[in-house]
Short mmCIF file of C-alpha atoms in Angstrom, two decimals:
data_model
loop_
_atom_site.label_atom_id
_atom_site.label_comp_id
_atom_site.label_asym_id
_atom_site.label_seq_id
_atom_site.Cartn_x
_atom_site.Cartn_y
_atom_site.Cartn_z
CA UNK A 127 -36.88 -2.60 -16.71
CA UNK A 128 -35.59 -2.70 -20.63
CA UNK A 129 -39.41 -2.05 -21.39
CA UNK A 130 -39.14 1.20 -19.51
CA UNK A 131 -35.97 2.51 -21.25
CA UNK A 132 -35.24 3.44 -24.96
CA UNK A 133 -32.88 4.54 -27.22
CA UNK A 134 -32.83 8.60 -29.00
CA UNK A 135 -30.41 10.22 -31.20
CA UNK A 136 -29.49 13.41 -31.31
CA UNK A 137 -28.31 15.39 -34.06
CA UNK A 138 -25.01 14.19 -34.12
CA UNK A 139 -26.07 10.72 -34.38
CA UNK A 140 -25.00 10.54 -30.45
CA UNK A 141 -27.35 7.60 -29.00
CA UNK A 142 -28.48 8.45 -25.31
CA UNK A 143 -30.75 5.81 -23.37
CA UNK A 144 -33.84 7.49 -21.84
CA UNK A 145 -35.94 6.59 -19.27
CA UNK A 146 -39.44 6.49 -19.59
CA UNK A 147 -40.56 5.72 -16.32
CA UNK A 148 -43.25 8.11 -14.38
CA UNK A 149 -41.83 10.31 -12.35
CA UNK A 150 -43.62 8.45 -9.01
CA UNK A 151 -42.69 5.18 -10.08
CA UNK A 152 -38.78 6.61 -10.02
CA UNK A 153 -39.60 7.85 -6.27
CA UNK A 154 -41.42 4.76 -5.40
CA UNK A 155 -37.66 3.37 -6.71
CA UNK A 156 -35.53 5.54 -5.18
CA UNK A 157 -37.47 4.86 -1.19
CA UNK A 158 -37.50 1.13 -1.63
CA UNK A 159 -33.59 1.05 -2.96
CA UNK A 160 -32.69 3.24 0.12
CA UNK A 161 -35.95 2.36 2.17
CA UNK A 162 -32.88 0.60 4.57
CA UNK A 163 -30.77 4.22 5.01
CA UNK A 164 -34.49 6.14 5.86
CA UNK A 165 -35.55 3.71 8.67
CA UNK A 166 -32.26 3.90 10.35
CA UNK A 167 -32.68 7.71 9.96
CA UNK A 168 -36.22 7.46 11.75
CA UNK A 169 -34.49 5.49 14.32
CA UNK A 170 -32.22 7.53 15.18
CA UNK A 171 -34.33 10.77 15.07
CA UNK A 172 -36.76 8.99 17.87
CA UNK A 173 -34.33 7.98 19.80
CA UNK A 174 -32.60 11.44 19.82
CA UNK A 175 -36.31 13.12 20.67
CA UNK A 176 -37.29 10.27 23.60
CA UNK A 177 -33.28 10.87 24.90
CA UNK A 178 -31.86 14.31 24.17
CA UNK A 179 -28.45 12.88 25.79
CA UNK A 180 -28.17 10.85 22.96
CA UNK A 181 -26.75 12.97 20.37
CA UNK A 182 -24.02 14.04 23.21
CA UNK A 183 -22.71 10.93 24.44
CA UNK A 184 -23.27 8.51 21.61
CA UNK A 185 -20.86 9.21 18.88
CA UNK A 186 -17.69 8.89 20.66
CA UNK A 187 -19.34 5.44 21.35
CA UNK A 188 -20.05 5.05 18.20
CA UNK A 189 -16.44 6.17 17.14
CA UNK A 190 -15.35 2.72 19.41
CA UNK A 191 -17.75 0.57 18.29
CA UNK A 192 -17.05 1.81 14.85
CA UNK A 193 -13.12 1.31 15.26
CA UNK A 194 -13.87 -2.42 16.95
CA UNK A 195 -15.82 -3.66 14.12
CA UNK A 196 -14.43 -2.31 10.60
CA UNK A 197 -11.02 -4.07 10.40
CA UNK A 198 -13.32 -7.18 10.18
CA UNK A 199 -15.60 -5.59 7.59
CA UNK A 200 -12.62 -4.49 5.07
CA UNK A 201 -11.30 -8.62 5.07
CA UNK A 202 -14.74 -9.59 4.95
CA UNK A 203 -15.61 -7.34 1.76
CA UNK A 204 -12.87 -8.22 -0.02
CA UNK A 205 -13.86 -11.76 0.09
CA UNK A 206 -17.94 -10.13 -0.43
CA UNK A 207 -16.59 -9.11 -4.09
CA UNK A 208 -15.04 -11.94 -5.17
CA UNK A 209 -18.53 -13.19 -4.77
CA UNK A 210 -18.03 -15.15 -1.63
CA UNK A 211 -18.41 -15.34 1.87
CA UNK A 212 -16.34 -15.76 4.97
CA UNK A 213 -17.99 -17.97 8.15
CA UNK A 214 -14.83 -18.31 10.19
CA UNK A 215 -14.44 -14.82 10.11
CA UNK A 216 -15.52 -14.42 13.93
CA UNK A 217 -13.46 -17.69 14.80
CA UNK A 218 -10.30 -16.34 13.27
CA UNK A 219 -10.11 -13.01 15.60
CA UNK A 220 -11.13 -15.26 18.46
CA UNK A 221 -8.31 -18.06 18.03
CA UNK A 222 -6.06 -14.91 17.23
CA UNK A 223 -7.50 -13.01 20.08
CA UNK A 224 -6.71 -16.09 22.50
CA UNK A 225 -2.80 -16.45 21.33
CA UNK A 226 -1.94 -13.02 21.81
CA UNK A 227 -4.14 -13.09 25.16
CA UNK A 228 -2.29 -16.32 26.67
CA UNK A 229 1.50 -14.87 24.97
CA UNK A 230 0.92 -11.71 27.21
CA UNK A 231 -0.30 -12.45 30.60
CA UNK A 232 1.32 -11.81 33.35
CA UNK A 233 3.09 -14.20 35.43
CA UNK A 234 1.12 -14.06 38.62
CA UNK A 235 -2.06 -14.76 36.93
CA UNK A 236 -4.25 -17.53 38.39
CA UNK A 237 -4.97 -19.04 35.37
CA UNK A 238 -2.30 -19.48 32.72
CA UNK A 239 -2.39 -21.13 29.50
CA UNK A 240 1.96 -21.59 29.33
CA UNK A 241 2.03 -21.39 33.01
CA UNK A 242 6.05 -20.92 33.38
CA UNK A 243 6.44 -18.65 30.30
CA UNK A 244 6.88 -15.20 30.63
CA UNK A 245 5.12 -12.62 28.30
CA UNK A 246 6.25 -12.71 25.01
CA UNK A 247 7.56 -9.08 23.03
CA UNK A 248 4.65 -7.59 21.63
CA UNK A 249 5.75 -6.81 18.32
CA UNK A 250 6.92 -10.79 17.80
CA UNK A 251 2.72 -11.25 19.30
CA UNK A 252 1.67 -9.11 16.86
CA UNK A 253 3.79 -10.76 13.91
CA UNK A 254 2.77 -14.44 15.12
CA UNK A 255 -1.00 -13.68 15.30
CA UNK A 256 -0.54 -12.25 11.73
CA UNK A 257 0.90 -15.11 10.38
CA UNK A 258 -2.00 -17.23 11.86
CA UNK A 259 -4.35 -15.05 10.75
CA UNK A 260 -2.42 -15.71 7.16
CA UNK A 261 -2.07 -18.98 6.85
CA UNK A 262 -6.12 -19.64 7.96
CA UNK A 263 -6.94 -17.27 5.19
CA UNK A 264 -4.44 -18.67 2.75
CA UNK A 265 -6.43 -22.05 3.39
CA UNK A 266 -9.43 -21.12 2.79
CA UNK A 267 -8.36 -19.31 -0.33
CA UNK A 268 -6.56 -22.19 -2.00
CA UNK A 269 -9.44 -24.48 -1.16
CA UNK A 270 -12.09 -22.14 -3.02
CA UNK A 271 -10.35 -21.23 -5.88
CA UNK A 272 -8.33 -24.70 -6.65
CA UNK A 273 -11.04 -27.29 -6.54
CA UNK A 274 -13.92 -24.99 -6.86
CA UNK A 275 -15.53 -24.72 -4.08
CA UNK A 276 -18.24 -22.50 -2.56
CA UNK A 277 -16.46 -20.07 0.16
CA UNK A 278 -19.65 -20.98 2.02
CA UNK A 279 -18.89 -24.46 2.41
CA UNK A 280 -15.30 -24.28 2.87
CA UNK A 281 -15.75 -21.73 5.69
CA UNK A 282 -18.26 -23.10 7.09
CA UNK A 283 -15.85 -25.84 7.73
CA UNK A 284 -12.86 -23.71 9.16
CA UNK A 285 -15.02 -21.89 11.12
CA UNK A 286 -16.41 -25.52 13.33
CA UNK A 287 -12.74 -26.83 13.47
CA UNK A 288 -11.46 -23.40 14.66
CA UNK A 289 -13.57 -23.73 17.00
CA UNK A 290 -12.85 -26.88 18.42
CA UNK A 291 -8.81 -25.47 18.29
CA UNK A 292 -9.97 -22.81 20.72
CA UNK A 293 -11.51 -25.06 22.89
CA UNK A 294 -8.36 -27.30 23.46
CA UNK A 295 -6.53 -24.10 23.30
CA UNK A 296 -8.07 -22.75 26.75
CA UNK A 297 -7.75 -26.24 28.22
CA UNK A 298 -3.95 -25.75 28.13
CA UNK A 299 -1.90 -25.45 31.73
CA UNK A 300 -3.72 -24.28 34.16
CA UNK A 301 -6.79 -22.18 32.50
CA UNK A 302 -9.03 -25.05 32.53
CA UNK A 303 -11.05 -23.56 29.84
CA UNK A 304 -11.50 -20.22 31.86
CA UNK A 305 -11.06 -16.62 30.11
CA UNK A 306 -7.86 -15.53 29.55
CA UNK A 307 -7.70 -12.57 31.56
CA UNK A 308 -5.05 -10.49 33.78
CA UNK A 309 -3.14 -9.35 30.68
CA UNK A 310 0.02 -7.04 30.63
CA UNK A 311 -0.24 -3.31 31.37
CA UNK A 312 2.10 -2.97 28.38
CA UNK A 313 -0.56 -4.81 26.24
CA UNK A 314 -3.45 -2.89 27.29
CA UNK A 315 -2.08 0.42 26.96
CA UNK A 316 -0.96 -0.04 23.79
CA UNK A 317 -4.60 -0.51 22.58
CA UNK A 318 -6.71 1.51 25.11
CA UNK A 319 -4.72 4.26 25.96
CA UNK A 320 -6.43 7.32 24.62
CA UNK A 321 -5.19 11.06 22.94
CA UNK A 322 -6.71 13.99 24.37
CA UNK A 323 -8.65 15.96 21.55
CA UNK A 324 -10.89 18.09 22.94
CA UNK A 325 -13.40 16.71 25.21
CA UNK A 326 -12.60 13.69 23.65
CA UNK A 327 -10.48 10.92 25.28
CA UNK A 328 -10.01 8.36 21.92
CA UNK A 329 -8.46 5.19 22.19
CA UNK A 330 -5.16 3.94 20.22
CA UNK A 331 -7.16 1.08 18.63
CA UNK A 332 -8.96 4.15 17.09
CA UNK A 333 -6.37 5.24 15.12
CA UNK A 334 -5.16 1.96 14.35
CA UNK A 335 -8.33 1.20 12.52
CA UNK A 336 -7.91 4.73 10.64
CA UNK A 337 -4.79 3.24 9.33
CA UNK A 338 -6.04 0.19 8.31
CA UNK A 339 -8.92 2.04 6.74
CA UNK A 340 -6.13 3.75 4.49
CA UNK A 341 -4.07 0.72 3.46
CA UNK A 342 -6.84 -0.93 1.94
CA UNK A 343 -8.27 1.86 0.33
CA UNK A 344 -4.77 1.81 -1.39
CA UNK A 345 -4.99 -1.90 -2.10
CA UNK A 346 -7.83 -1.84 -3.49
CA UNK A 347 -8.01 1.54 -5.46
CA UNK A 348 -4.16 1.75 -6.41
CA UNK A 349 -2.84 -1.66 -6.92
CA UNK A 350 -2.78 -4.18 -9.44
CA UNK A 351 -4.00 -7.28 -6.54
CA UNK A 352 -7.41 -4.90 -6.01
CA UNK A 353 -7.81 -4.30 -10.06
CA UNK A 354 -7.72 -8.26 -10.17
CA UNK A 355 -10.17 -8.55 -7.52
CA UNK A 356 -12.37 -6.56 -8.81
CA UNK A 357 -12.06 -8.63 -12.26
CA UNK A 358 -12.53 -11.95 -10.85
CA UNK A 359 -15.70 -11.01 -9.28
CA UNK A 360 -17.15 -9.38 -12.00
CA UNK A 361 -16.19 -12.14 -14.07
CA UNK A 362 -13.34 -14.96 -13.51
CA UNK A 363 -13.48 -16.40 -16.90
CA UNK A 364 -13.54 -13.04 -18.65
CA UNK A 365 -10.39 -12.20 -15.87
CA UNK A 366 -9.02 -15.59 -16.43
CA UNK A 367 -8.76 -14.98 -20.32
CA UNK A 368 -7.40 -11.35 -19.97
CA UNK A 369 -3.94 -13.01 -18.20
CA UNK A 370 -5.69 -12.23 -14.33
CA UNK A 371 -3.98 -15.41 -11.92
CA UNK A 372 -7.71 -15.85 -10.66
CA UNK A 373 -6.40 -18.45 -8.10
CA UNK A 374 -3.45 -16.24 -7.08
CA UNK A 375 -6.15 -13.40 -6.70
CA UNK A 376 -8.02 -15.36 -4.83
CA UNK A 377 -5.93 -16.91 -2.52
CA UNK A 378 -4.23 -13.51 -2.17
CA UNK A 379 -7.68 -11.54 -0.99
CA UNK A 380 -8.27 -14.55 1.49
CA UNK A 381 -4.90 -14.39 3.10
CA UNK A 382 -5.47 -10.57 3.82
CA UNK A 383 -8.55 -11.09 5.08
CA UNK A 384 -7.48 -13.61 7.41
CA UNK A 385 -4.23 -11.13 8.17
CA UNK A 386 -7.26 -8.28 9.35
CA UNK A 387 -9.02 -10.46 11.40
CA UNK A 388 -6.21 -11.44 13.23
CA UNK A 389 -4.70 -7.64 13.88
CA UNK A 390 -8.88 -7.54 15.11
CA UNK A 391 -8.25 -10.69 16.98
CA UNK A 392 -4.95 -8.57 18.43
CA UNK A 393 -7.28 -5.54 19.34
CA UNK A 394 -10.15 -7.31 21.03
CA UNK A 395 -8.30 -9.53 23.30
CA UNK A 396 -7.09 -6.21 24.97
CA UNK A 397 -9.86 -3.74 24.03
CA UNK A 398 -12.32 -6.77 26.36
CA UNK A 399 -9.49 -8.08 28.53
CA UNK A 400 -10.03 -11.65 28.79
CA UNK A 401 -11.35 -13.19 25.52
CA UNK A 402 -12.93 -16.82 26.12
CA UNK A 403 -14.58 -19.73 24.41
CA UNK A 404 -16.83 -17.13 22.82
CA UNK A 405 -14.36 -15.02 21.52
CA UNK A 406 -15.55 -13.54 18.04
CA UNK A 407 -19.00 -15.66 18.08
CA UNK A 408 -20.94 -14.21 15.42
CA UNK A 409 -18.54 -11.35 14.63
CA UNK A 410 -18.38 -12.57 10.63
CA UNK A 411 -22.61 -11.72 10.64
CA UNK A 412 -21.61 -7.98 12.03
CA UNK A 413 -19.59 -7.69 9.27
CA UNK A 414 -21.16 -8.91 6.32
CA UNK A 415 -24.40 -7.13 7.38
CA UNK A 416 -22.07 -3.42 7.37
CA UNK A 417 -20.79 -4.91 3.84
CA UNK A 418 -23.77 -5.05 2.21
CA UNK A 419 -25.56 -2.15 4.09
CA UNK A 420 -22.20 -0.64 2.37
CA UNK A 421 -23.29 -1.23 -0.88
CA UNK A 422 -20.49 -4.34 -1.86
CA UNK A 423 -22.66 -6.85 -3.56
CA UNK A 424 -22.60 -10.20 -3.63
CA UNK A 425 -23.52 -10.27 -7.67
CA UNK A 426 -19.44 -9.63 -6.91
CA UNK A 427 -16.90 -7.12 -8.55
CA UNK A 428 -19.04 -3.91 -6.63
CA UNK A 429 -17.84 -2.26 -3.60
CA UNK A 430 -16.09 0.85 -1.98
CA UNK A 431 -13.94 0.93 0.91
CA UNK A 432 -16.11 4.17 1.70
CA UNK A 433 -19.08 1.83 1.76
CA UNK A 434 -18.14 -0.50 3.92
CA UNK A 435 -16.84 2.02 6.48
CA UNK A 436 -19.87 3.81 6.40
CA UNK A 437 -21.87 0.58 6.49
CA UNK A 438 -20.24 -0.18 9.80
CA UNK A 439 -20.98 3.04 11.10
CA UNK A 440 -25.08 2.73 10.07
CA UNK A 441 -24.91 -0.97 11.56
CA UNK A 442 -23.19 0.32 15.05
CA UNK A 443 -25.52 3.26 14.66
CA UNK A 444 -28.55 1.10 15.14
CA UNK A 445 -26.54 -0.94 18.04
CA UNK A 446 -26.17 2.28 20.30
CA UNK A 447 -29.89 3.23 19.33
CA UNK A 448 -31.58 0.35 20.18
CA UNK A 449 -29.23 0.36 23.44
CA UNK A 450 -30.34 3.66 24.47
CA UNK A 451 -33.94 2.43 24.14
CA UNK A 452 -32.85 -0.87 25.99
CA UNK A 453 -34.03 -3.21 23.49
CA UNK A 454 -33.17 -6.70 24.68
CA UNK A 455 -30.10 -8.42 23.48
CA UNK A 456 -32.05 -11.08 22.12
CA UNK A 457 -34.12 -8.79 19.85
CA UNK A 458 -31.15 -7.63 18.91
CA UNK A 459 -30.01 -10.87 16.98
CA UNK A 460 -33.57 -10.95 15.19
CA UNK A 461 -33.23 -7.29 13.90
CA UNK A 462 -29.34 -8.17 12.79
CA UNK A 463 -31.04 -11.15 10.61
CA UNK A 464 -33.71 -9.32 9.38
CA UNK A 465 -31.04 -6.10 8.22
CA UNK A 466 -28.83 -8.58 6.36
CA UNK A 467 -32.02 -10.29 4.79
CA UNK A 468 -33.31 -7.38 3.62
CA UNK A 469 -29.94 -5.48 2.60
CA UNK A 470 -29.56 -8.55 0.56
CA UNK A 471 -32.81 -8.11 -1.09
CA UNK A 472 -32.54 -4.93 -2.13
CA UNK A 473 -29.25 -5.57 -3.70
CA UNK A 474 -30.60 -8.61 -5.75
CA UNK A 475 -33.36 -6.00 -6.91
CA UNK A 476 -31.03 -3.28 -8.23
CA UNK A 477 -29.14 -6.24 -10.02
CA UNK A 478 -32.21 -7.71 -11.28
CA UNK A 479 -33.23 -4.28 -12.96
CA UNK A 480 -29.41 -3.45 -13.78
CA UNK A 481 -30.13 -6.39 -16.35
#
């Protein structure tokens, strides 16, 4: 690409770098760099002609899904701009998920994980499933940034022994390994009730996710801990040698991740109302695909909060679409990989030309 560009000055002596490319190979750039954004467009402009309903009833769907799904994404990019990865993710909302589940069943249940315990408080739930969430994250933090390893690998490594947690986990009293189901009405409402506007009946875990939305945005727009992020994933030595605490940064941006995943974790186990063995199974993959859809790059230090909202929203967008068309579940996993592959690909390309 630096064969394409050059450098003019004006008559000031101002130097301006200019482009030299043809205008169709910039339009041949500009479809493949958003070639992603215009299929789901086409998708979602067939489906709307094949099922006129679609434009009526999906949205509010898509408003849940939406609202399900982004707390996830905004711990997950975070970690996405450091230049890492999170595997255990999915397995951090489903051990989370599973605590607050077995804390806050009720007492006549069948199956009961502390069989002679009565439900907990919720807001002591909440705080317990938070610091959980915390320390998992704080783990995996300290790991990556004190003896240098790959997030990948480290993850990776949470995520198989989380799993084997859960599974003892739901082995405990008298569950037997079953779903943890027949939760408080207390516990439910607080997440699924919904507020009337308009024809709209939207849940609390809506607005919950709004508010999340906002508190990160702040983090990482307004405070010094999202400045340093930013820095260390551009470049940690460069951060390092400005006075950044890279490992305190990055410790710090896994801990809140882990803290989102586990207010997700939270949500879910009443939003589905009896999380199991499979709780948050491949939820990480959800949202690292929104993430880079987004635009946060894993070249690190790039990424909006924006993005990865609207990423999530494109990513569920294609969910509901290829529901409406009743594409099998199956399928679905294949198109998932292929998005992700491809976002991925696209981003390497606008680095590659960047340089």
């Amino acid at each position: 690409m630096k064969l394409l560009k050059g450098k003019k000055k004006d008559n000031d002596g101002l130097v301006t770098v200019v482009d030299k490319r043809s205008t169709p190979k910039k339009i041949l750039d500009f479809v493949i760099n958003n070639a992603l954004y215009f299929m789901i467009a086409i998708l979602v402009i067939v489906v709307a002609i094949q099922y006129p309903l679609f434009l009526k009833n999906a949205p509010l769907d898509l408003l849940k899904r939406t609202a399900a799904y982004v707390i996830m994404a905004l711990g997950v990019g975070g970690i996405i701009v450091l230049t890492g990865t999170d595997l255990s993710a999915g397995r951090i909302m489903g051990l989370t998920s599973l605590v607050a589940a077995s804390l806050l069943q009720k007492m006549d249940a069948p199956n009961r994980v502390f069989p002679e315990m009565e439900a907990w408080p919720i807001i002591v739930v909440i705080l317990l499933v938070i610091v959980i969430g915390a320390v998992i994250g704080a783990f995996n933090g300290f790991f990556v940034a004190k003896f240098d390893l790959h997030p990948f690998i480290v993850t990776l490594s949470t995520q198989l022994m989380l799993y084997g947690f859960m599974l003892i986990y739901l082995g405990f009293g008298t569950n037997k390994g079953q779903n943890i189901a027949h939760l408080t009405d207390a516990y439910k409402g607080l997440i699924t009730n919904t507020v009337k506007i308009g024809s709209w009946s939207i849940p609390n875990f809506v607005w919950l996710s709004i508010i999340m939305i906002g508190v990160m945005w702040f983090i990482w727009n307004k405070t010094t801990l999202g400045k340093n992020m930013y820095a260390v994933g551009s470049n940690p030595e460069a951060a390092k040698v400005s006075g950044v605490n890279v490992l305190g940064t990055i410790v710090s941006i896994f801990t809140m991740a882990g803290v989102l995943y586990s207010i997700n974790g939270f949500v879910e186990a009443a939003r589905v109302g009896g999380p199991g063995a499979s709780a948050g199974s491949n939820a990480e993959l959800d949202a690292i695909a929104a993430c880079v859809i987004g635009g946060v790059s894993f070249v690190g230090g790039i990424g909006k909060i924006s993005g990865i909202v609207i990423g999530v929203i494109l990513l569920q967008l294609i969910s509901v679409a290829l529901q409406w068309m009743s594409v099998s579940a199956n399928l679905v996993y294949i198109i998932k990989g292929a998005i992700i592959l491809f976002a991925v690909t696209l981003d390497m390309r606008k680095y590659i030309a960047k340089k």
